[in-house]
Coordinates of C-alpha atoms in Angstrom, one line a residue:
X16 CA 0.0 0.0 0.0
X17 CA 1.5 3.4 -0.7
X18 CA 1.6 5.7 2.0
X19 CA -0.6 8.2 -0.1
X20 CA -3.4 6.6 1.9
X21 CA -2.4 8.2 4.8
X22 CA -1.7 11.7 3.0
X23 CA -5.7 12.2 2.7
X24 CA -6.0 12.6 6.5
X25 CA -3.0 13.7 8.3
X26 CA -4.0 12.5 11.5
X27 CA -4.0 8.8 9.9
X28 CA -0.9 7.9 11.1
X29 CA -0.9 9.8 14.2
X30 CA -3.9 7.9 15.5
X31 CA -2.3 4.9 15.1
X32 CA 0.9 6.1 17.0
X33 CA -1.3 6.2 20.0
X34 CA -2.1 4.1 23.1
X35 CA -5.7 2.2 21.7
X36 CA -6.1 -1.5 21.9
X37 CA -7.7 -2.6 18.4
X38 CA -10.0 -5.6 17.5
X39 CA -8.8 -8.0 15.0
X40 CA -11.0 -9.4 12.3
X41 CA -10.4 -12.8 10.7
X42 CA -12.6 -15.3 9.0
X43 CA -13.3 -18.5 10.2
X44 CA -13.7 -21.4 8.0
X45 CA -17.8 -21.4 7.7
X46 CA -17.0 -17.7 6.5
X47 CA -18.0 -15.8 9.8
X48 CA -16.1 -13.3 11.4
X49 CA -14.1 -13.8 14.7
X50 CA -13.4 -10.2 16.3
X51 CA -10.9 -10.4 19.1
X52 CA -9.1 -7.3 20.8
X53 CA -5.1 -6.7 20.0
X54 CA -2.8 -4.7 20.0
X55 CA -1.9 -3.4 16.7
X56 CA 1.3 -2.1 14.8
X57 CA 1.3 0.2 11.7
X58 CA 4.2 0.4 9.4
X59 CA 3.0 3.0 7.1
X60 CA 6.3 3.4 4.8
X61 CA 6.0 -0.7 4.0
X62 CA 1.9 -0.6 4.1
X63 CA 1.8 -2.9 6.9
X64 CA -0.1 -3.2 10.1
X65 CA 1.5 -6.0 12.7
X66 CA 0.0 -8.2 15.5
X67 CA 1.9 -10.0 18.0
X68 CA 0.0 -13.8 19.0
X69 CA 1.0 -17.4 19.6
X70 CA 0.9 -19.5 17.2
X71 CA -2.1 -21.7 18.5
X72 CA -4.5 -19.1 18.8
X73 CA -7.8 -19.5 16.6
X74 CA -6.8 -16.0 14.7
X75 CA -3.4 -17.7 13.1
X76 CA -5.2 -21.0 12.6
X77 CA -7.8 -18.9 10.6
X78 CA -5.6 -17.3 8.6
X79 CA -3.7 -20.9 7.9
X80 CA -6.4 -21.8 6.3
X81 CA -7.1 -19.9 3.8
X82 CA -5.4 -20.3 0.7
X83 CA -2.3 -18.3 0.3
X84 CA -2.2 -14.9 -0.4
X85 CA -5.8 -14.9 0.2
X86 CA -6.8 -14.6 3.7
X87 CA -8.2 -11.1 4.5
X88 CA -8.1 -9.4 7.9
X89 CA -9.2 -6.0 9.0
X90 CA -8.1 -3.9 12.2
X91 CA -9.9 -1.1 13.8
X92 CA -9.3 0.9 16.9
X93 CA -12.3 3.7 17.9
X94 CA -11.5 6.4 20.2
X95 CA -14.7 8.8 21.2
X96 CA -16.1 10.0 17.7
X97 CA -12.5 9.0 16.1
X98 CA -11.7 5.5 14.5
X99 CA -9.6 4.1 12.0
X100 CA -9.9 0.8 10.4
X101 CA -6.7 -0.9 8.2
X102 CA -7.9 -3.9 6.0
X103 CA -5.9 -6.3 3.1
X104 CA -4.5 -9.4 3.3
X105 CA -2.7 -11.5 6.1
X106 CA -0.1 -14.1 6.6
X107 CA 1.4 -15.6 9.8
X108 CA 5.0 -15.0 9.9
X109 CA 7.1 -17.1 12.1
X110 CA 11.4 -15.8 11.5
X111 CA 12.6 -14.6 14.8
X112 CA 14.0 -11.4 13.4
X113 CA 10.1 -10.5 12.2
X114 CA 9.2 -11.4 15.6
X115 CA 11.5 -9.6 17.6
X116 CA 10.9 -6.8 15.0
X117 CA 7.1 -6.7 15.7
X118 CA 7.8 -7.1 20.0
X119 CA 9.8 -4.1 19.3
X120 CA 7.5 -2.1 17.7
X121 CA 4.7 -3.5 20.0
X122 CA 6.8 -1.8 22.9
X123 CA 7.2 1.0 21.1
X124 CA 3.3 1.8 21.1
X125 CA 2.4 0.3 24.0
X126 CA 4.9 1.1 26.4
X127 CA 5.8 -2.2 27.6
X128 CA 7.9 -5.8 26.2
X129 CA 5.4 -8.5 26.6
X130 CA 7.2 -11.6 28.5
X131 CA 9.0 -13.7 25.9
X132 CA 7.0 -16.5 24.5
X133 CA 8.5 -19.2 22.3
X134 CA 4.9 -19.9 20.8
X135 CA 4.6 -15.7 19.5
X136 CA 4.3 -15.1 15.5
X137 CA 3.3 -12.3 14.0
X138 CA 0.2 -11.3 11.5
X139 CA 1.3 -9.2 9.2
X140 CA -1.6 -7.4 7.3
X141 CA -0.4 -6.0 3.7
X142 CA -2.8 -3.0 3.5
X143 CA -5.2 -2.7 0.3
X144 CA -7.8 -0.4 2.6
X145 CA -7.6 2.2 5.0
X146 CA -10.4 4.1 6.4
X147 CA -11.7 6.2 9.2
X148 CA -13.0 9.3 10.7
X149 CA -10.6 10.7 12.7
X150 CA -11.0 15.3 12.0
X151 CA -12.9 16.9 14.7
X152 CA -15.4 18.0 11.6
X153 CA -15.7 14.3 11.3
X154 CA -15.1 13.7 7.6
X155 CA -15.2 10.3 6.6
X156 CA -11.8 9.1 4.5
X157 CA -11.9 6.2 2.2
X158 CA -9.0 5.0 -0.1
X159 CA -8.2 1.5 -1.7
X160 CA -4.7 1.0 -2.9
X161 CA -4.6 -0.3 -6.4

């Protein structure tokens, strides 16, 4: 996703710079959506938003099985009248260095290192969609990358 997403509200990227837990949306198999709350990391210059899990949890095994390349997940945090929602596709990554990279960022946001885990991966969402309200004149912004 280019960054140009973010250049139609300025506040895009700023908003996800703060402290908001998220909700993660993935599909299960029988195509219904399983919403859980995360924490959420935005890499706006490589169009990718980053969530730190274990490997069992029913969010990666969702993803799994999809084929690949093709499983969609969306993220959204809402703060008052101000919310932001990040979809495109997903894929569970499992190389330490992406791990370490995404516990990093993760502390970066949230202001603390979550406890090693030897079971943590990271979903990676490639952004295709980026959304939200977030002006105080509340303005809705919608883009799709091509």
């Amino acid at each position: 996703m280019p960054s140009d997403i973010f250049s139609q509200t300025p506040d895009h990227s700023a908003f996800w710079s703060e402290y908001h837990l998220c909700t993660l949306t993935t599909l299960r198999a029988n195509g219904t959506p399983h919403v859980v709350p995360v924490g959420v990391t935005l890499d706006a210059d490589a169009g990718v938003a980053r969530v730190i899990t274990r490997k069992s949890s029913r969010k990666v095994a969702n993803i799994q099985a999809s084929r690949p390349s093709e499983a969609r997940a969306v993220v959204c945090q809402v703060d008052g009248g101000r919310w932001a929602t990040l979809e495109g596709t997903a894929e569970v990554l499992t190389d330490p260095a992406a791990v370490d990279d995404a516990v990093a960022r993760y502390a970066d946001r949230y202001g603390r290192t979550p406890a090693p885990d030897p079971e943590r991966v990271v979903i990676e969402i490639t952004i295709d969609r980026a959304m939200g309200q977030l002006s105080a004149v509340h303005s809705k912004a919608t883009s799709t990358a091509a």
